[in-house]
GROMACS .gro file of C-alpha atoms in nm:
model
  308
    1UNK     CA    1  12.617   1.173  -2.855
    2UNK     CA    2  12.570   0.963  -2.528
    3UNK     CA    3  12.455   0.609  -2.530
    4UNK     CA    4  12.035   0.625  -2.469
    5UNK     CA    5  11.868   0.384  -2.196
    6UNK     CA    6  11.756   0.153  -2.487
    7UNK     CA    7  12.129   0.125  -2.627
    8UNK     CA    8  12.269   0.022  -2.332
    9UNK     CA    9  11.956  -0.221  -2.230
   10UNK     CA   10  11.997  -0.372  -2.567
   11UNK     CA   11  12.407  -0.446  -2.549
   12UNK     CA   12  12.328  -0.538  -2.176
   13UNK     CA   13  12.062  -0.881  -2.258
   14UNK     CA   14  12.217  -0.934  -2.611
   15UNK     CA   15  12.564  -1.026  -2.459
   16UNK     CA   16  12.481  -1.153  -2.177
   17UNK     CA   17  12.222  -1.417  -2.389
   18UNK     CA   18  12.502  -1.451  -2.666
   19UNK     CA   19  12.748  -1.580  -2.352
   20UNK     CA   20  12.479  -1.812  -2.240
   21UNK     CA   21  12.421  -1.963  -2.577
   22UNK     CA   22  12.769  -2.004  -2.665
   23UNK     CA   23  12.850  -2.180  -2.307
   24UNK     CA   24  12.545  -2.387  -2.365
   25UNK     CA   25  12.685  -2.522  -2.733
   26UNK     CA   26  13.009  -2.590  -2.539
   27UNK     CA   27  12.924  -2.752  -2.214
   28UNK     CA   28  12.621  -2.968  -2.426
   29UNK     CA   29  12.911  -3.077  -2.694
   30UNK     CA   30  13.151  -3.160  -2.387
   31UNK     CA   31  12.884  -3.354  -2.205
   32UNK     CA   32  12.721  -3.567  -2.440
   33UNK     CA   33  13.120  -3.641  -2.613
   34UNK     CA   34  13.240  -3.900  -2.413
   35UNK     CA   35  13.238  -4.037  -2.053
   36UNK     CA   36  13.510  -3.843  -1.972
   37UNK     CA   37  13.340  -3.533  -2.081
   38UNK     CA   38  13.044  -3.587  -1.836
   39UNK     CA   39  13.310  -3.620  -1.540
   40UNK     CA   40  13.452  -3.342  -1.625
   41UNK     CA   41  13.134  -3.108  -1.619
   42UNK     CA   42  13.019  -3.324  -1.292
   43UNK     CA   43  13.360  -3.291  -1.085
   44UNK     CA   44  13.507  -2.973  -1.244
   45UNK     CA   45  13.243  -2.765  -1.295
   46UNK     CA   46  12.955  -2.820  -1.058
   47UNK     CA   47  13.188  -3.043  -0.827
   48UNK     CA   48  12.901  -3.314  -0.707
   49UNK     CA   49  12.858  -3.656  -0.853
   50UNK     CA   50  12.521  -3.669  -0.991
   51UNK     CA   51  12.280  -3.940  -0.796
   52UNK     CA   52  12.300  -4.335  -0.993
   53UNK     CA   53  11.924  -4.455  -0.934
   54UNK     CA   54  11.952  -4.750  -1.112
   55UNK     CA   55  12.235  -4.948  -1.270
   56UNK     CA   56  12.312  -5.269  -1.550
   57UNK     CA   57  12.221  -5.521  -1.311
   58UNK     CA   58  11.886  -5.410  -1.149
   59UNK     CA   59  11.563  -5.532  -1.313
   60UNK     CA   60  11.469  -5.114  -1.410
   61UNK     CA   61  11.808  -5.041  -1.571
   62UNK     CA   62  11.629  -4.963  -1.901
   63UNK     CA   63  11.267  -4.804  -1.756
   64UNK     CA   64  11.194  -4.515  -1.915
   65UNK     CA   65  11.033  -4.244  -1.801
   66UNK     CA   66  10.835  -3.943  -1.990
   67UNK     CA   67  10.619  -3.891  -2.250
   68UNK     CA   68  10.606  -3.880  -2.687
   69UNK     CA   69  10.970  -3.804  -2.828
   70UNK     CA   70  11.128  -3.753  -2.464
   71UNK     CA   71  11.159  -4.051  -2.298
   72UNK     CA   72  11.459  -4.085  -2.096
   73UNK     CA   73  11.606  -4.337  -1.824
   74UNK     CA   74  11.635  -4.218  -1.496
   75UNK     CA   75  11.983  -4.148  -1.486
   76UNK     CA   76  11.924  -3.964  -1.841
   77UNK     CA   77  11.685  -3.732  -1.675
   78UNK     CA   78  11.969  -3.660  -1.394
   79UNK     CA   79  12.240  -3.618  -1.666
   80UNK     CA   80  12.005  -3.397  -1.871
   81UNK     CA   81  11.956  -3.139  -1.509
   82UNK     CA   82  12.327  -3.209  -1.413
   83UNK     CA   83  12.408  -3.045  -1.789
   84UNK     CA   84  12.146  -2.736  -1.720
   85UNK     CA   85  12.306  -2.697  -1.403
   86UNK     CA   86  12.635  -2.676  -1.548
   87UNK     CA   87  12.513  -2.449  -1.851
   88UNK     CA   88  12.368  -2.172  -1.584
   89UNK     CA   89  12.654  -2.189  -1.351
   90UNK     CA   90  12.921  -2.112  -1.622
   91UNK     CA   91  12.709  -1.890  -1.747
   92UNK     CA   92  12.654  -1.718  -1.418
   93UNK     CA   93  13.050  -1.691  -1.418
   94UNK     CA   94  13.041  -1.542  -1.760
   95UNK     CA   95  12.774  -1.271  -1.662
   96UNK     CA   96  12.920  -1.166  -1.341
   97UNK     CA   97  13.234  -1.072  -1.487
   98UNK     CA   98  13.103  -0.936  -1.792
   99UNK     CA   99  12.879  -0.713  -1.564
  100UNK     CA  100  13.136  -0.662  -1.319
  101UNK     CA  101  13.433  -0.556  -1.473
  102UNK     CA  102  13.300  -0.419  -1.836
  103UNK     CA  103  12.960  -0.328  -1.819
  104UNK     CA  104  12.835  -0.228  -1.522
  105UNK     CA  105  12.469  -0.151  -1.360
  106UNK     CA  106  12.382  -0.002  -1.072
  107UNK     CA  107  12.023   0.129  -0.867
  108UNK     CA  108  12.041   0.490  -0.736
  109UNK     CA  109  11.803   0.648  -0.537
  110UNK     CA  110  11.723   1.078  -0.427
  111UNK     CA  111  12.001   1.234  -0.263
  112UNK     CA  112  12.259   0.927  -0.254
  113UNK     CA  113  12.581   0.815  -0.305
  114UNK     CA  114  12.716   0.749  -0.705
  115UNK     CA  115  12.862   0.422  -0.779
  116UNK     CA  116  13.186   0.387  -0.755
  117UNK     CA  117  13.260   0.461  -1.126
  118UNK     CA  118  13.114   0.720  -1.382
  119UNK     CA  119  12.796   0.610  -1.517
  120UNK     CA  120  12.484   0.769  -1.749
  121UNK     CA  121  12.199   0.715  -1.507
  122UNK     CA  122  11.835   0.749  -1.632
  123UNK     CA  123  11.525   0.831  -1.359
  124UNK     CA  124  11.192   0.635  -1.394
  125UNK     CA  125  10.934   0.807  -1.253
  126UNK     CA  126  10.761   0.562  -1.002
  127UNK     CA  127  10.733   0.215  -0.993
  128UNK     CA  128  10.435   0.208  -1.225
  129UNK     CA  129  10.675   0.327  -1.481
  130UNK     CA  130  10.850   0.051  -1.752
  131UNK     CA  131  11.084   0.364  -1.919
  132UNK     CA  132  11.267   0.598  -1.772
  133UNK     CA  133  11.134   0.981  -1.816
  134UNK     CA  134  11.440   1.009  -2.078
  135UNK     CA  135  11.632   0.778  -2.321
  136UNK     CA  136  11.888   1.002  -2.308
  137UNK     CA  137  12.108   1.012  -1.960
  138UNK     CA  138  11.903   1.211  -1.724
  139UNK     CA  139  12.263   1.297  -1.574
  140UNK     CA  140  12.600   1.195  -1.477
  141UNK     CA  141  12.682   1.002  -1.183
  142UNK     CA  142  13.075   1.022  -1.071
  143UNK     CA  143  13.245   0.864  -0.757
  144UNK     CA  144  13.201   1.001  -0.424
  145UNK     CA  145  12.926   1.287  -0.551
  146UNK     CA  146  12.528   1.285  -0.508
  147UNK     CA  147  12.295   1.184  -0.757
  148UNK     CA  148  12.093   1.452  -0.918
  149UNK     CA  149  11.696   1.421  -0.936
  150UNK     CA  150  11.421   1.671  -1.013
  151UNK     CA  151  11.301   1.818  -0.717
  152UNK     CA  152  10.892   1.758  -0.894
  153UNK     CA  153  10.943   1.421  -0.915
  154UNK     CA  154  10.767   1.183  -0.616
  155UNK     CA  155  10.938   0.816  -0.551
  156UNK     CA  156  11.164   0.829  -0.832
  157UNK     CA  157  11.440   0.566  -0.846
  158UNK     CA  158  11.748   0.603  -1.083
  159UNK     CA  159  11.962   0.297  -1.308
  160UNK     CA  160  12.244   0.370  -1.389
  161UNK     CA  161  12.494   0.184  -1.700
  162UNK     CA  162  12.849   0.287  -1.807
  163UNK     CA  163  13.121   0.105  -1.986
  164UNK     CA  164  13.399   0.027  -1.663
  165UNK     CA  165  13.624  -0.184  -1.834
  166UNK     CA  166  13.934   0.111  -1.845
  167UNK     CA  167  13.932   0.114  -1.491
  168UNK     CA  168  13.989  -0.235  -1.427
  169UNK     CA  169  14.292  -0.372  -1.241
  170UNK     CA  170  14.422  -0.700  -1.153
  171UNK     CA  171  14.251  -0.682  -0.791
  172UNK     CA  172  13.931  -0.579  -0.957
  173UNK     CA  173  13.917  -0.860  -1.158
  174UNK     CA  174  14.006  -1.100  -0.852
  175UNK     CA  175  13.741  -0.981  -0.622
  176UNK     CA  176  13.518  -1.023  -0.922
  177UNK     CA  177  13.587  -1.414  -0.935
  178UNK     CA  178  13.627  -1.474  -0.573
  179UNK     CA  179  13.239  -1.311  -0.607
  180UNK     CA  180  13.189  -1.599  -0.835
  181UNK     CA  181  13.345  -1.839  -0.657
  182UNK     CA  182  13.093  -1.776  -0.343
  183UNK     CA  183  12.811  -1.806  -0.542
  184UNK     CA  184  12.859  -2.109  -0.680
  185UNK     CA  185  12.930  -2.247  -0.415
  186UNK     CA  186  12.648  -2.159  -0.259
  187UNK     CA  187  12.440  -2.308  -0.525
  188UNK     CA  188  12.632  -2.653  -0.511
  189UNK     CA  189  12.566  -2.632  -0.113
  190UNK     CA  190  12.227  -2.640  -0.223
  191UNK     CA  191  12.269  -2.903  -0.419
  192UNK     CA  192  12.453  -3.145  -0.210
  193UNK     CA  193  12.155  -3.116   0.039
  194UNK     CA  194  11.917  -3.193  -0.261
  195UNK     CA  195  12.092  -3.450  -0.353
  196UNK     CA  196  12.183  -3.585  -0.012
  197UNK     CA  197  11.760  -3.608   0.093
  198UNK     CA  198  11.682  -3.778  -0.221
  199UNK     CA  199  11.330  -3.913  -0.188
  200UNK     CA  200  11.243  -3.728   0.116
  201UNK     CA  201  10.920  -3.546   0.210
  202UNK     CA  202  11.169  -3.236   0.304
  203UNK     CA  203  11.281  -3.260  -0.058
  204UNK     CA  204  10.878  -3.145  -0.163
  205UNK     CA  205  10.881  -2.866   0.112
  206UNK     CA  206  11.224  -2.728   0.015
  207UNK     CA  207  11.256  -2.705  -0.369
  208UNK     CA  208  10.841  -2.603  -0.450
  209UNK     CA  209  10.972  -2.286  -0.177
  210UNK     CA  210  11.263  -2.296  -0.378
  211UNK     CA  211  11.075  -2.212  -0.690
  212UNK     CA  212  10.770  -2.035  -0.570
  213UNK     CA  213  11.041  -1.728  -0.433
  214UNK     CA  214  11.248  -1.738  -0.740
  215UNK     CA  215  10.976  -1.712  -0.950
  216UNK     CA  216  10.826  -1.415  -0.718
  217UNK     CA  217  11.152  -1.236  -0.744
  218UNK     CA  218  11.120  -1.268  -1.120
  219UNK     CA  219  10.823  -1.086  -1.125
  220UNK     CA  220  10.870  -0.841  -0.864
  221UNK     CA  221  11.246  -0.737  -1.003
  222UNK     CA  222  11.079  -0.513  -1.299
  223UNK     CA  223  10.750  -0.414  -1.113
  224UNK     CA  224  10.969  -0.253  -0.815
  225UNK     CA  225  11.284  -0.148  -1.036
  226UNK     CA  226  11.481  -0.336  -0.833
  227UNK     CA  227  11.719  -0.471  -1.056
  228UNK     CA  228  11.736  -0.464  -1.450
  229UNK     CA  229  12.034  -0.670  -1.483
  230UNK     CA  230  12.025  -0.990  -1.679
  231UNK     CA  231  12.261  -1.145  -1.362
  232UNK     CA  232  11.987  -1.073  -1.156
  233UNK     CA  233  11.763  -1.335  -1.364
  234UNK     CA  234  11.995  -1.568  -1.444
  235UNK     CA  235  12.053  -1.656  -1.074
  236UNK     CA  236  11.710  -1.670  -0.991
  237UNK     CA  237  11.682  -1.938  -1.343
  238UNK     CA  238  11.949  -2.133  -1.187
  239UNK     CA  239  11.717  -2.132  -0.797
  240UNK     CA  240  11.480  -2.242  -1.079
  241UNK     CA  241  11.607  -2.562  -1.201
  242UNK     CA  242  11.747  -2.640  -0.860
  243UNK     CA  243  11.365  -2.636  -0.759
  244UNK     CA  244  11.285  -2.886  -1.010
  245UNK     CA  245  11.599  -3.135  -1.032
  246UNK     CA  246  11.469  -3.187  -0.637
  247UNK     CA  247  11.116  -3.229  -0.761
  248UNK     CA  248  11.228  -3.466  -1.063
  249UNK     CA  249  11.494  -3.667  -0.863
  250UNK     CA  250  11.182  -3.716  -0.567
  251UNK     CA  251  10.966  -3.849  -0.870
  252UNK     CA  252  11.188  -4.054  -1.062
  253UNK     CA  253  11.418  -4.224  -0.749
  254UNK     CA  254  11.221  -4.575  -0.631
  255UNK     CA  255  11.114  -4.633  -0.330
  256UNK     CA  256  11.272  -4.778  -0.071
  257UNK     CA  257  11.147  -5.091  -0.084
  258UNK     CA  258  11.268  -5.118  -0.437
  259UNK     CA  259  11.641  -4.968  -0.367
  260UNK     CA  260  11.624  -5.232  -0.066
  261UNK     CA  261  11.520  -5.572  -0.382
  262UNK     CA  262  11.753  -5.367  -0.628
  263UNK     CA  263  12.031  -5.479  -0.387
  264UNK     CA  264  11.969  -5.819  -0.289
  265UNK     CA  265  11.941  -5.886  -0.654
  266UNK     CA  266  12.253  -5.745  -0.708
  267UNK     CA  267  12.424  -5.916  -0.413
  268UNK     CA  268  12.241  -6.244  -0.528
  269UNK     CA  269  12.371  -6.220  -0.863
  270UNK     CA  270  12.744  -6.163  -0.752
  271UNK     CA  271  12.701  -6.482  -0.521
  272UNK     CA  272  12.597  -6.693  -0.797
  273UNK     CA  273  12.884  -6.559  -1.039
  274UNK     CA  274  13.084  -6.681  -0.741
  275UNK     CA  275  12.985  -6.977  -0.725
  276UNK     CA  276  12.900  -7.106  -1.073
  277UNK     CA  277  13.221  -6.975  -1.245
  278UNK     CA  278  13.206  -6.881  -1.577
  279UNK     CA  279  13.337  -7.224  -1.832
  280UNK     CA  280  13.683  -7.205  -1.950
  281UNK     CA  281  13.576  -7.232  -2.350
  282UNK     CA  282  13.966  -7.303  -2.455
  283UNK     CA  283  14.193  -7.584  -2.326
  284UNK     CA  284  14.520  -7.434  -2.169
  285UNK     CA  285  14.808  -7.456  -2.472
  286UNK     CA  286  15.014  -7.566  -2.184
  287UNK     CA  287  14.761  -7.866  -2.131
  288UNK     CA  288  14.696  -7.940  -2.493
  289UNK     CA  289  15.102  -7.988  -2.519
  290UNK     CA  290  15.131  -8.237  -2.199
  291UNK     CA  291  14.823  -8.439  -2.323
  292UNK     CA  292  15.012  -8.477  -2.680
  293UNK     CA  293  15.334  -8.567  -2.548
  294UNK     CA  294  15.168  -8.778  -2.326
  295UNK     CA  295  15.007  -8.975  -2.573
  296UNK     CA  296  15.292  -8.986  -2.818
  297UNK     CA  297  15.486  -9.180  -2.442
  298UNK     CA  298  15.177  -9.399  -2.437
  299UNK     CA  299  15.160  -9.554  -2.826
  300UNK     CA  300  15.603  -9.614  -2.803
  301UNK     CA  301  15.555  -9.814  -2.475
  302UNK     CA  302  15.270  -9.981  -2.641
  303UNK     CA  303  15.455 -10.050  -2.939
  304UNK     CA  304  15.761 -10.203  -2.750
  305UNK     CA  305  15.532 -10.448  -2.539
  306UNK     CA  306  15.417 -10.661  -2.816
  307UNK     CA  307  15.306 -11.012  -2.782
  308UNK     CA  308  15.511 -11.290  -2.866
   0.00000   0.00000   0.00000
């Protein structure tokens, strides 16, 4: 008996979901470890240095920011998205080759080509519809033949699953990261150019658009039968939370006027250090010796020159 539409829905989100929780327990363990744990998600895996709005010596080092239990610094808040960001991007890794070289999904429509490996391909009748006419495979797509729809069925689209993972080769799996590879790096270009505007009215225009057409696509994915896949979703989550680490980092980041008196305080306090050196607390041992040795000189010749 052949897997059923359900079946291979079901192993398709639960894996996918069990790779992003168990990447989320790892990268929020490595993160919050040590400092060199936090460099290593910021320069290995999403390869930007987060954004320092405020440091030790400015007069809003320790502001915090937020509401009830979740008040955070500013450059908590950045850490915190900087983490997410890292989460969804490994994760996105994770999913792509999970998808790509084990279980694979694919869209069919009337009278096309098969994907390029056998698959058990289901037909939903319309777009109205949220199950396919069949649990069980409507048919049997293999390379380089047509798909096969009912003839009585009007705009019906086809998704197709299979298990691809014997047909893999070392190439396969290449192209599959060097997929990954472009991806990410198109997310960190976005980014950099978040990051790089800062508190910038382009900053409002860009990631509210940003979010407003990933969260469209969200909803229009399922309604159109466009795309099942939980891939699909998790890249549009991560065009999500780039959205709102540009919207957080335009709230949170001062104003100029306050980066400008952040600073001259700064540069007023490393003047002043300069100036007004810090008090040697402990005499040299070096001096302490020559002061005793001197003193032990003055009492002999005093001693010797003794009034008659």
């Amino acid at each position: 008996m052949g897997w059923t539409h359900s079946y291979y829905i079901g192993c398709n989100i639960g894996i996918s979901v069990g790779l992003i929780v168990i990447l989320m327990i790892i990268v929020l363990s490595t993160f919050y470890s040590s400092n060199e744990g936090q460099r290593f998600v910021n320069e290995i895996i999403i390869g930007i240095d987060p954004p320092k709005l405020e440091d030790e010596k400015t007069k809003n080092a320790h502001s915090i920011i937020g509401c009830g239990d979740c008040k955070l610094s500013r450059n908590g808040w950045i850490g915190l998205l900087f983490c997410l960001l890292g989460i969804m991007t490994l994760s996105i890794t994770a999913i792509l080759i999970f998808q790509g070289c084990i279980l694979a999904n694919a869209r069919v429509i009337p009278d096309g080509d098969c994907p390029e490996f056998e698959m058990d391909c289901f037909i939903f009748n319309g777009t109205s519809s949220s199950s396919p006419i069949n649990q069980s495979a409507s048919f049997h797509c293999f390379p380089k033949n047509k798909t096969q729809f009912p003839s009585n069925l009007q705009d019906a689209t086809g998704w197709c699953y299979g298990w691809i993972f014997r047909f893999q080769s070392t190439k396969s799996v290449l192209d599959q990261l060097g997929v990954c590879s472009g991806l990410i790096g198109l997310f960190t270009g976005i980014l950099a150019i978040i990051v790089y505007l800062g508190r910038c009215i382009k900053t409002l225009i860009l990631c509210p658009s940003l979010i407003i057409c990933c969260v469209a696509a969200c909803v229009l994915l399922p309604v159109f039968k466009w795309s099942f896949a939980p891939l699909s979703y998790s890249v549009l989550s991560l065009g999500i939370i780039l959205g709102a680490f540009g919207v957080i980092l335009y709230c949170i980041s001062p104003e100029p006027e306050e980066q400008e008196e952040n600073k001259q305080t700064n540069a007023t306090n490393e003047n002043q250090s300069d100036i007004f050196p810090e008090p040697v607390s402990k005499a040299s041992p070096l001096v302490t010796n020559i002061t005793s040795q001197d003193t032990q000189i003055l009492s002999l010749r005093s001693s010797k020159v003794s009034p008659k």
